[in-house]
Short mmCIF file of C-alpha atoms in Angstrom, two decimals:
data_model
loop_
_atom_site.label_atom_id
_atom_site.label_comp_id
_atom_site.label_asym_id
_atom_site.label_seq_id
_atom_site.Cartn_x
_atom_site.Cartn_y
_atom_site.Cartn_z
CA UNK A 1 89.00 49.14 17.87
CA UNK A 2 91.60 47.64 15.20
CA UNK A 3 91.43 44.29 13.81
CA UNK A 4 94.46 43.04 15.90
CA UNK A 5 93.00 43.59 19.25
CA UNK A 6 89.35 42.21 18.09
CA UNK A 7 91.33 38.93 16.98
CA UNK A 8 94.23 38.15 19.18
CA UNK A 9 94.30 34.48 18.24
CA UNK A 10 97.54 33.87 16.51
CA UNK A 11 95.04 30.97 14.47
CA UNK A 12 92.89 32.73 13.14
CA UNK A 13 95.48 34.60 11.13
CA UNK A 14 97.22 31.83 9.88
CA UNK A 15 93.90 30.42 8.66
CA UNK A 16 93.51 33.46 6.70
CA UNK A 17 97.03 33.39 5.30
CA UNK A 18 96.25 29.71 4.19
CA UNK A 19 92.77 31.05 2.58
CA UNK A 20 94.44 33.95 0.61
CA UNK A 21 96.88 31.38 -0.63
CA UNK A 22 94.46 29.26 -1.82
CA UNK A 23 91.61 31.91 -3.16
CA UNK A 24 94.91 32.81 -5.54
CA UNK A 25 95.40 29.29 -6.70
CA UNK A 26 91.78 28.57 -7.04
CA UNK A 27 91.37 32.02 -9.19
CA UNK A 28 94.08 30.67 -11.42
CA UNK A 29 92.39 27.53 -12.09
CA UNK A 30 88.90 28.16 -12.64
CA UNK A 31 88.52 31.17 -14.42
CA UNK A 32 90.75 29.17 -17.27
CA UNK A 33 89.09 25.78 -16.58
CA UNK A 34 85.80 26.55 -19.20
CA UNK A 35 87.97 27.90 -21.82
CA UNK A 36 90.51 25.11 -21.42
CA UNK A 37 87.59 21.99 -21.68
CA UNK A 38 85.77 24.04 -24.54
CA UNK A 39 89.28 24.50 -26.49
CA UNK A 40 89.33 20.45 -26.00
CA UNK A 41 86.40 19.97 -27.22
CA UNK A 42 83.98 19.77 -23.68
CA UNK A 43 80.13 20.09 -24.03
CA UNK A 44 78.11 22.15 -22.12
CA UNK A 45 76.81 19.22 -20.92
CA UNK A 46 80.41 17.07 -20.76
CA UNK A 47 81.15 20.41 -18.85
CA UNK A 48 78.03 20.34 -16.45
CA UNK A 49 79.15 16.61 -15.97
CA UNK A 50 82.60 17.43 -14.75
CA UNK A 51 80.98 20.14 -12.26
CA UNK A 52 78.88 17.39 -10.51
CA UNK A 53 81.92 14.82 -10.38
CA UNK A 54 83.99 17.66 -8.22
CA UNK A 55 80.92 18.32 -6.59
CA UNK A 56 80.74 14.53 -5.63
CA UNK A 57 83.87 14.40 -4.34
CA UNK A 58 82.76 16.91 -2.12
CA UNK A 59 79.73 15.16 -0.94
CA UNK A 60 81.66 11.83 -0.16
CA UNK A 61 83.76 13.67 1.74
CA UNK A 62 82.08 15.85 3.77
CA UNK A 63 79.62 14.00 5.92
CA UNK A 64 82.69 11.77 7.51
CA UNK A 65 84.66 14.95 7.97
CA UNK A 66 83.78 15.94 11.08
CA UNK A 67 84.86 12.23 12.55
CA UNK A 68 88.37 12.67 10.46
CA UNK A 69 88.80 16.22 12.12
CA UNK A 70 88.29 14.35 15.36
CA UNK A 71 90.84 11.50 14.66
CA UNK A 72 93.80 14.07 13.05
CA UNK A 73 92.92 17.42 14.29
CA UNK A 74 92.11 20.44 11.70
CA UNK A 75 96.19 20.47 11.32
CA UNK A 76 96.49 17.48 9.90
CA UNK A 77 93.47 17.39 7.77
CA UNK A 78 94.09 20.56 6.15
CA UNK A 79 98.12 20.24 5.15
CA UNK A 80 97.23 17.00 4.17
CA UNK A 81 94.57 18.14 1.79
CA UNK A 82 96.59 21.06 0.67
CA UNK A 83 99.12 18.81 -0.85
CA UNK A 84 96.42 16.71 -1.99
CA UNK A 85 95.19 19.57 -4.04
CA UNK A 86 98.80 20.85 -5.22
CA UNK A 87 99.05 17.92 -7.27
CA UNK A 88 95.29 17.58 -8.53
CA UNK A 89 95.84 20.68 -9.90
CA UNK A 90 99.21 20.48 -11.04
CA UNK A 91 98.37 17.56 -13.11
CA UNK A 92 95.15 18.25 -14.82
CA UNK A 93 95.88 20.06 -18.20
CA UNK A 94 98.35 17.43 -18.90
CA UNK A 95 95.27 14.86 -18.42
CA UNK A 96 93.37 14.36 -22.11
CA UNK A 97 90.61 11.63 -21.16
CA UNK A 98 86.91 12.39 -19.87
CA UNK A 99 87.60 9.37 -17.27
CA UNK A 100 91.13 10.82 -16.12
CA UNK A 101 89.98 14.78 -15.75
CA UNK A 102 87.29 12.95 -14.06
CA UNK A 103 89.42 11.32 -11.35
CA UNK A 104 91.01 14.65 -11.17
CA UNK A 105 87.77 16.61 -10.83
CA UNK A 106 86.43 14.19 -8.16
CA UNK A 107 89.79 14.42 -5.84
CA UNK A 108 90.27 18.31 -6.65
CA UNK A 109 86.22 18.15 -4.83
CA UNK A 110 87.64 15.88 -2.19
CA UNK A 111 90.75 17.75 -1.45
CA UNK A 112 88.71 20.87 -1.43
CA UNK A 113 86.55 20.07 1.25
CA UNK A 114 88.85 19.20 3.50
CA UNK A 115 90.36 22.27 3.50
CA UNK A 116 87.11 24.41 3.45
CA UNK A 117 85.42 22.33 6.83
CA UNK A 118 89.59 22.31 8.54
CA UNK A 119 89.28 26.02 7.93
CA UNK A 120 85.71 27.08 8.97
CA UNK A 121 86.24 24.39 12.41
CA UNK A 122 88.79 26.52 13.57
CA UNK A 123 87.61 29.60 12.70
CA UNK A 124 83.87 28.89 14.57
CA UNK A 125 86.03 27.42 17.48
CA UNK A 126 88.27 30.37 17.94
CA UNK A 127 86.13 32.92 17.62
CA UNK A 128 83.78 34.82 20.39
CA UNK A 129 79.67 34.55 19.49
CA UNK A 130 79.73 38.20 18.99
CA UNK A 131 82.62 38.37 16.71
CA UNK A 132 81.80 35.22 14.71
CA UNK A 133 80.55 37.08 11.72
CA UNK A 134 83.59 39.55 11.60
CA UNK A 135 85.92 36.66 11.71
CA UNK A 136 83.92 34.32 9.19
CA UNK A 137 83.60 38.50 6.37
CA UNK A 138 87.20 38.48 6.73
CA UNK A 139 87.73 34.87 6.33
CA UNK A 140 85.80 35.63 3.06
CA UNK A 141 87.59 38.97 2.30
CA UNK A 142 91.04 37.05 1.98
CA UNK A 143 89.39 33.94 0.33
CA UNK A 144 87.84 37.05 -2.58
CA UNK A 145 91.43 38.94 -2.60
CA UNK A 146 92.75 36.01 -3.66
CA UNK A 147 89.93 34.90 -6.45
CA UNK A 148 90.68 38.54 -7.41
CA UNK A 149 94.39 38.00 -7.91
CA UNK A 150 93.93 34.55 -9.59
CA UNK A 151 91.63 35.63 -12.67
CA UNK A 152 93.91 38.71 -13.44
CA UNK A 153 97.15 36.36 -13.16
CA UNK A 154 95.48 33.98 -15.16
CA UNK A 155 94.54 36.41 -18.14
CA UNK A 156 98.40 37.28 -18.13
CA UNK A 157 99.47 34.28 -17.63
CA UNK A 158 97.62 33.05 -20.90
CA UNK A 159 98.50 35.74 -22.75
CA UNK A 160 101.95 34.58 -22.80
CA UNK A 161 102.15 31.30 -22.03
CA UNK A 162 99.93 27.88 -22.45
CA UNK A 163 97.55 27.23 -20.36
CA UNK A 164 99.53 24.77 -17.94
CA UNK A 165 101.28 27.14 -16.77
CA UNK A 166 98.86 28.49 -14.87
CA UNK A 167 97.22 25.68 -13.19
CA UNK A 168 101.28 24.47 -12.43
CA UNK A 169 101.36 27.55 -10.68
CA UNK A 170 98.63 27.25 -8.71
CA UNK A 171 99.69 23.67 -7.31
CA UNK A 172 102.91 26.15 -6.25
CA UNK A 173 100.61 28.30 -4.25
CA UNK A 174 98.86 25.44 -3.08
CA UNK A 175 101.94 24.07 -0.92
CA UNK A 176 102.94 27.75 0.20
CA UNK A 177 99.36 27.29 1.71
CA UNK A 178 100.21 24.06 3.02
CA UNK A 179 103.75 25.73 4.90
CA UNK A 180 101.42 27.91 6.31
CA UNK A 181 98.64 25.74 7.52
CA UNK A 182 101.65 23.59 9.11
CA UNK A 183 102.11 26.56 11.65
CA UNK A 184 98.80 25.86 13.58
CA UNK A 185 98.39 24.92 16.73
CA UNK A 186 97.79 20.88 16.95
CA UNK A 187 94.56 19.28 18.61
CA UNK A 188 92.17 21.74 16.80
CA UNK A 189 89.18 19.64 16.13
CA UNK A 190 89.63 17.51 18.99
CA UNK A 191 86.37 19.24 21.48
CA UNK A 192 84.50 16.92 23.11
CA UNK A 193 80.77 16.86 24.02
CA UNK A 194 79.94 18.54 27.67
CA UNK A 195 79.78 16.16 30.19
CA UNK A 196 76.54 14.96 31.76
CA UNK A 197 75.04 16.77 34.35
CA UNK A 198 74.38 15.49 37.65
CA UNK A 199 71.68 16.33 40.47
CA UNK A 200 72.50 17.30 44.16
CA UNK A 201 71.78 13.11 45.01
CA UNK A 202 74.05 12.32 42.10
CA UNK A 203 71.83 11.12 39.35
CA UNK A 204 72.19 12.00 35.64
CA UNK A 205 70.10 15.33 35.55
CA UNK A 206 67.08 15.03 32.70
CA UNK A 207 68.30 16.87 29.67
CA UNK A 208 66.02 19.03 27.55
CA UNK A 209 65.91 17.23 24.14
CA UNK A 210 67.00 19.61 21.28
CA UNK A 211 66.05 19.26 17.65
CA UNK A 212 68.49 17.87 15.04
CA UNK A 213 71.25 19.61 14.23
CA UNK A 214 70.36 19.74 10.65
CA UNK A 215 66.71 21.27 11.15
CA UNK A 216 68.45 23.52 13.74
CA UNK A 217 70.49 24.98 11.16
CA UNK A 218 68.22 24.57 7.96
CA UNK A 219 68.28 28.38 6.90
CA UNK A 220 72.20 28.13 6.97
CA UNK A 221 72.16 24.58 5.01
CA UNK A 222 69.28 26.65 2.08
CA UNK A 223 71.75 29.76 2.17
CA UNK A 224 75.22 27.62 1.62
CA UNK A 225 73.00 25.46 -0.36
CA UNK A 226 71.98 28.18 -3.18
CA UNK A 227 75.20 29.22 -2.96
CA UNK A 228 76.76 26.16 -3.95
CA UNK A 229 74.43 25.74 -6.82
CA UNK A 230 74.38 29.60 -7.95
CA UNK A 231 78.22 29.62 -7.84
CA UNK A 232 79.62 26.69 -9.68
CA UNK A 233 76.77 27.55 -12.52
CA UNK A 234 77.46 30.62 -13.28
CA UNK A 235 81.53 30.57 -13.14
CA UNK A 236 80.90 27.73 -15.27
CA UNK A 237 78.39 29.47 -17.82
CA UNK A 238 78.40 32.87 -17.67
CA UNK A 239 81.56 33.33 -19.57
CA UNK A 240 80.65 31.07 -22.08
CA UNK A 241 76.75 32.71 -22.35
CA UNK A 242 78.75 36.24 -22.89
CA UNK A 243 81.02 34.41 -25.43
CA UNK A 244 77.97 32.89 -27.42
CA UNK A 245 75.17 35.15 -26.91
CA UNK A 246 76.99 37.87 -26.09
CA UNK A 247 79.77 38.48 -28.13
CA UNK A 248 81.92 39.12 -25.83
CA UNK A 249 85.75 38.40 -26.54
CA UNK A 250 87.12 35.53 -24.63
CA UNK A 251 89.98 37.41 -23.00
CA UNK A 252 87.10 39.83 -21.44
CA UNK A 253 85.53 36.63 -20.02
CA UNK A 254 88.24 35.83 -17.43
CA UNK A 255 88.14 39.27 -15.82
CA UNK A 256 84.23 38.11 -14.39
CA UNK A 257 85.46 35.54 -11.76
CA UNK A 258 87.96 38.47 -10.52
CA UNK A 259 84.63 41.61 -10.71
CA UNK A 260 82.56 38.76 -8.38
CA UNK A 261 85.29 37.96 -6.37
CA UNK A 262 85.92 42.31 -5.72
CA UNK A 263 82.50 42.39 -4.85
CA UNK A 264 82.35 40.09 -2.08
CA UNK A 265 85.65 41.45 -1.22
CA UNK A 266 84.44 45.18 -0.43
CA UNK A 267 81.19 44.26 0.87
CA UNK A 268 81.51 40.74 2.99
CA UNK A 269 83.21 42.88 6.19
CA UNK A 270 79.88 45.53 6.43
CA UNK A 271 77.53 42.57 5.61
CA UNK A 272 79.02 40.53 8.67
CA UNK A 273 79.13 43.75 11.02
CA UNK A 274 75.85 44.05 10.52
CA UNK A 275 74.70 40.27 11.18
CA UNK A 276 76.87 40.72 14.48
CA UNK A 277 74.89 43.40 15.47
CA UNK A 278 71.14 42.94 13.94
CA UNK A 279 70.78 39.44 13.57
CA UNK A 280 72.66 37.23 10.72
CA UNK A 281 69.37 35.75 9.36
CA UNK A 282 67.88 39.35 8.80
CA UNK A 283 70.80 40.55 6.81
CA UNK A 284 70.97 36.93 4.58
CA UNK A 285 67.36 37.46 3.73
CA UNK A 286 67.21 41.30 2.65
CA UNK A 287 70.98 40.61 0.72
CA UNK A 288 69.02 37.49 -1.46
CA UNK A 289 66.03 39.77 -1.79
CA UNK A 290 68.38 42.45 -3.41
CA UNK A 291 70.42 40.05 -5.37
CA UNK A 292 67.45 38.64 -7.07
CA UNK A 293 66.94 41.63 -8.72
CA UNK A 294 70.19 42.34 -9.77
CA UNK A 295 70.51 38.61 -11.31
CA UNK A 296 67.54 39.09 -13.36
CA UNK A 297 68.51 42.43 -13.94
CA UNK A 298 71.69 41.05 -16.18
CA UNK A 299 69.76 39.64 -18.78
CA UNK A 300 68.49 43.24 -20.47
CA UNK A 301 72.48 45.05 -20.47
CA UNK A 302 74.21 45.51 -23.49
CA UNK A 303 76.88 47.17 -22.42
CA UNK A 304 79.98 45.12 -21.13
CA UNK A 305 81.17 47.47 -18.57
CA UNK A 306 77.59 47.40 -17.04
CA UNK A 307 77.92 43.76 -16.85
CA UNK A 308 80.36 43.68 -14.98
CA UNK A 309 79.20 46.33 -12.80
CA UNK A 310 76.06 44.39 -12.45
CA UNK A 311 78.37 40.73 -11.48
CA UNK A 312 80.36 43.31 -8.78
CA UNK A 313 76.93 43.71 -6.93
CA UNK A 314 75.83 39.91 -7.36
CA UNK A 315 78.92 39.43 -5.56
CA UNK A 316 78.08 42.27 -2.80
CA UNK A 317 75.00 40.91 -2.39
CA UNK A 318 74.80 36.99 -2.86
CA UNK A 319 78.52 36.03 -1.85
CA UNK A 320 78.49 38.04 1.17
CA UNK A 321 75.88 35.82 2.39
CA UNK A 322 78.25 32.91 2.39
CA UNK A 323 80.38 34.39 5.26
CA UNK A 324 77.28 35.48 7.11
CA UNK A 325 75.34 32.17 7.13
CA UNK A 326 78.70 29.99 8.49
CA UNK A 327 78.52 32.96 11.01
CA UNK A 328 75.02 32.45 11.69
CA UNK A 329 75.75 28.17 12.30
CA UNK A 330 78.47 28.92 14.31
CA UNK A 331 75.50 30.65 16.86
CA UNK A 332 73.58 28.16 16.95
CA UNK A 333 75.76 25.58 16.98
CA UNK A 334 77.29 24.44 20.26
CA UNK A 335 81.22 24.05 20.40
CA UNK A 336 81.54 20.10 20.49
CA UNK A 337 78.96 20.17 16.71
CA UNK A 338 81.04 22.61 15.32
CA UNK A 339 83.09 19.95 13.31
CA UNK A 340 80.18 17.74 12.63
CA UNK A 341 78.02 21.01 11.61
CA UNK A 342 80.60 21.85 9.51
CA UNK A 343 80.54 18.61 7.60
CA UNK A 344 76.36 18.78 7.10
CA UNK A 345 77.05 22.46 5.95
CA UNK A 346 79.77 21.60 3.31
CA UNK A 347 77.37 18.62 2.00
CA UNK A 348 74.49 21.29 1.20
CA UNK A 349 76.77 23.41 -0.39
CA UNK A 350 78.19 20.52 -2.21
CA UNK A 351 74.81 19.33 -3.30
CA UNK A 352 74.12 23.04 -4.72
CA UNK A 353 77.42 22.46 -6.87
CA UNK A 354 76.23 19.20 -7.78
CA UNK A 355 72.67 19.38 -8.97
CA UNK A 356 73.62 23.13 -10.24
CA UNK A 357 75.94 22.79 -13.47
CA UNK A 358 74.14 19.59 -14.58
CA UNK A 359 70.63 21.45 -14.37
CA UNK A 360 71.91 25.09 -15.36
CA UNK A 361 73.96 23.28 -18.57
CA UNK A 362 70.74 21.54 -19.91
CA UNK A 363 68.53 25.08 -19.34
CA UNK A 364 71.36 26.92 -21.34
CA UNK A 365 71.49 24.31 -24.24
CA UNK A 366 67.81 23.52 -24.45
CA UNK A 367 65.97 26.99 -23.41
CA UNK A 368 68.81 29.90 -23.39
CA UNK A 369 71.28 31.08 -21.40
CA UNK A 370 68.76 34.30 -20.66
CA UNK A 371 66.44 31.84 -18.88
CA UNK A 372 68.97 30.29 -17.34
CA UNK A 373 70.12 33.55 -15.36
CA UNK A 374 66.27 33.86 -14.91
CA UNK A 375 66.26 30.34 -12.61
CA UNK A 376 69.16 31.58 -11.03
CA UNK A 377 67.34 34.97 -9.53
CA UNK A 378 64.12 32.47 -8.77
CA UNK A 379 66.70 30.23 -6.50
CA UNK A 380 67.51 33.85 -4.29
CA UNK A 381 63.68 34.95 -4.18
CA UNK A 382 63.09 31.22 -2.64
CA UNK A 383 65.34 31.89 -0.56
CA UNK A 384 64.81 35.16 0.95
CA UNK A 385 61.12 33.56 1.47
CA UNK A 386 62.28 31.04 3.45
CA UNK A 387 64.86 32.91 5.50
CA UNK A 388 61.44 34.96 5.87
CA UNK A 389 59.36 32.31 7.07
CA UNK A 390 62.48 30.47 9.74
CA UNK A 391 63.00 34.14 11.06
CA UNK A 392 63.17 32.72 14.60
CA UNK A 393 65.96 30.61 13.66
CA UNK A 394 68.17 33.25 14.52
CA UNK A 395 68.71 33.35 18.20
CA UNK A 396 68.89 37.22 17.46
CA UNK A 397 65.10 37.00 16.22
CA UNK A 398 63.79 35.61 19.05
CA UNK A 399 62.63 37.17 22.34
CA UNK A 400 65.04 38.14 25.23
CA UNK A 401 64.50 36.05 28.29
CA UNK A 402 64.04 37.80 31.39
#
């Protein structure tokens, strides 16, 4: 069966369209943003700073999200943040304060967020509970082409040209996103709780009381969670730990974002075919168990080439659980949460990015950047022991009813 006639919905596509679009100007942006605060004279610690004030933005954000979805539709919300973005982006190498790339770290976080939960609601809306993992891998796949095509653009782009180029660039492909987003259908977002059920005499039936949605969706909320922290850490400080421990040239640095981003890209689409069809927890816990010994792996190669071969398969592994664990919320989630799940899942992942980089920067400049990497795998291997535990989270886990 092709990939047209498993997704008809003309929404879907768009949203990926708008993803690729963005992935690119994202790619641009941050595999340059650590060389471009060190060359100004950011800290590791300034730097870890700046990663929790973006991170913020995304907290403050997120949990009101799912009512703003509701009020403006996913439409609205997410052309409105694209713009939003365009010019946060545009701006900030022409900012020279810690306060003002502040401000602009905190709205890029705010902007971002919107766009991520406007995305993922009408992805999990759209798509059919057996298909919800190959929509959510491909959603991911375009997101990674694009981080692909961002770092390698950006290492041109450098080459020739000061860095402002390249983040002006990105606010360009930041309103082609925005064009595109504009073609969705309005009222996305918009789902309202079932109504009440009645008995035969016409009184409210009694409802079986369900657990909170948060608890409901916990393994999801860890998964997105380590993710959030694991990410924005290591784009942060693994180029600069190959730079200072390493000795690795800075040029060489830029190509890691894009040998992550190829990894997620070639593995996301098996990793959510096989959540679809054995169980989305099962697959999240055996990819963390896998990429906890590849992360700890990293800190005994010498060679650069099997560096990067070794970042390919963190991204195989530990980004293609990203996809799979939206997938897995998206199950067990009823249609009318979707928007408001959405928000509590972006605020975990949010509050990975912000407790990461402040944490990982003070481990790298007090203890090493090798045991930094080393907390890194420990964060997958507590993972894949919880996912472990919450097996029968997964409405794939537990038993059929007869």
């Amino acid at each position: 069966m092709s990939i047209t006639s498993r997704i008809r919905d003309k929404n879907i596509w768009l949203v990926y369209g708008t993803i690729f679009s963005v992935g690119i100007a994202y790619g641009l942006s941050i595999a340059i943003i650590p060389i471009f605060l060190d060359a100004h004279g950011f800290g590791k610690t300034a730097m870890g700073g700046l990663a929790a004030i973006f991170a913020s933005g995304i907290c403050l954000l997120s949990l009101p999200m799912g009512r703003i979805l509701r009020r403006f539709s996913a439409k609205g919300t997410l052309v409105a943040c694209l713009l939003g973005y365009a010019v946060c982006v545009s701006l900030f190498p022409y900012l020279t304060s810690f306060v003002a790339v502040s401000i602009a770290r905190f709205l890029d976080g705010a902007f971002s967020v919107g766009v991520w939960v406007s995305c993922e609601t009408v992805l999990l809306a759209r798509a059919g509970k057996e298909n919800k993992a190959f929509v959510t891998s491909l959603y991911a796949m375009s997101l990674a082409i694009g981080y692909v095509i961002g770092p390698i653009a950006s290492k041109g782009i450098v080459a020739v040209a000061p860095f402002e180029v390249a983040f002006v660039l990105a606010g360009v492909i930041a309103l082609v996103a925005a064009a595109i987003a504009s073609r969705l259908d309005g009222g996305i977002g918009h789902d309202d709780p079932p109504k009440e059920e009645l008995t035969a005499d016409g009184a409210p039936a009694v409802a079986v009381k369900e657990e909170p949605l948060a608890w409901r969706t916990k393994t999801s909320l860890f998964a997105t969670f380590a993710y959030g922290y694991f990410q924005s850490s290591a784009v942060l400080f693994l180029p600069l730990y190959l730079m200072k421990e390493r000795h690795v040239a800075e040029k060489d640095t830029i190509l890691v974002t894009a040998f992550f981003a190829l990894g997620m890209l070639l593995f996301s689409n098996y990793a959510g075919k096989l959540g679809d069809r054995y169980g989305h927890l099962a697959v999240m816990r055996y990819l963390a168990a896998v990429g906890f010994m590849v992360v700890a792996s990293f800190v005994f190669l010498s060679s650069f080439p099997l560096m990067c071969l070794t970042v390919f398969m963190v991204g195989a592994t530990l980004a293609s659980i990203s996809p799979v664990s939206l997938a897995l919320q998206g199950v067990i989630t009823q249609k009318h949460e979707i928007a408001k799940a959405n928000a509590i899942y972006n605020t975990f992942y949010a509050a990975g990015m912000l407790i990461g980089p402040p944490l990982s920067g003070l481990i790298f400049e007090r203890i090493g950047g090798k045991t930094m990497i080393f907390h890194f795998s420990l964060l997958w291997l507590a993972f894949a022991i919880f996912a472990f535990v919450f097996a029968k989270d997964d409405p794939a886990a537990r038993p059929k009813v007869a």
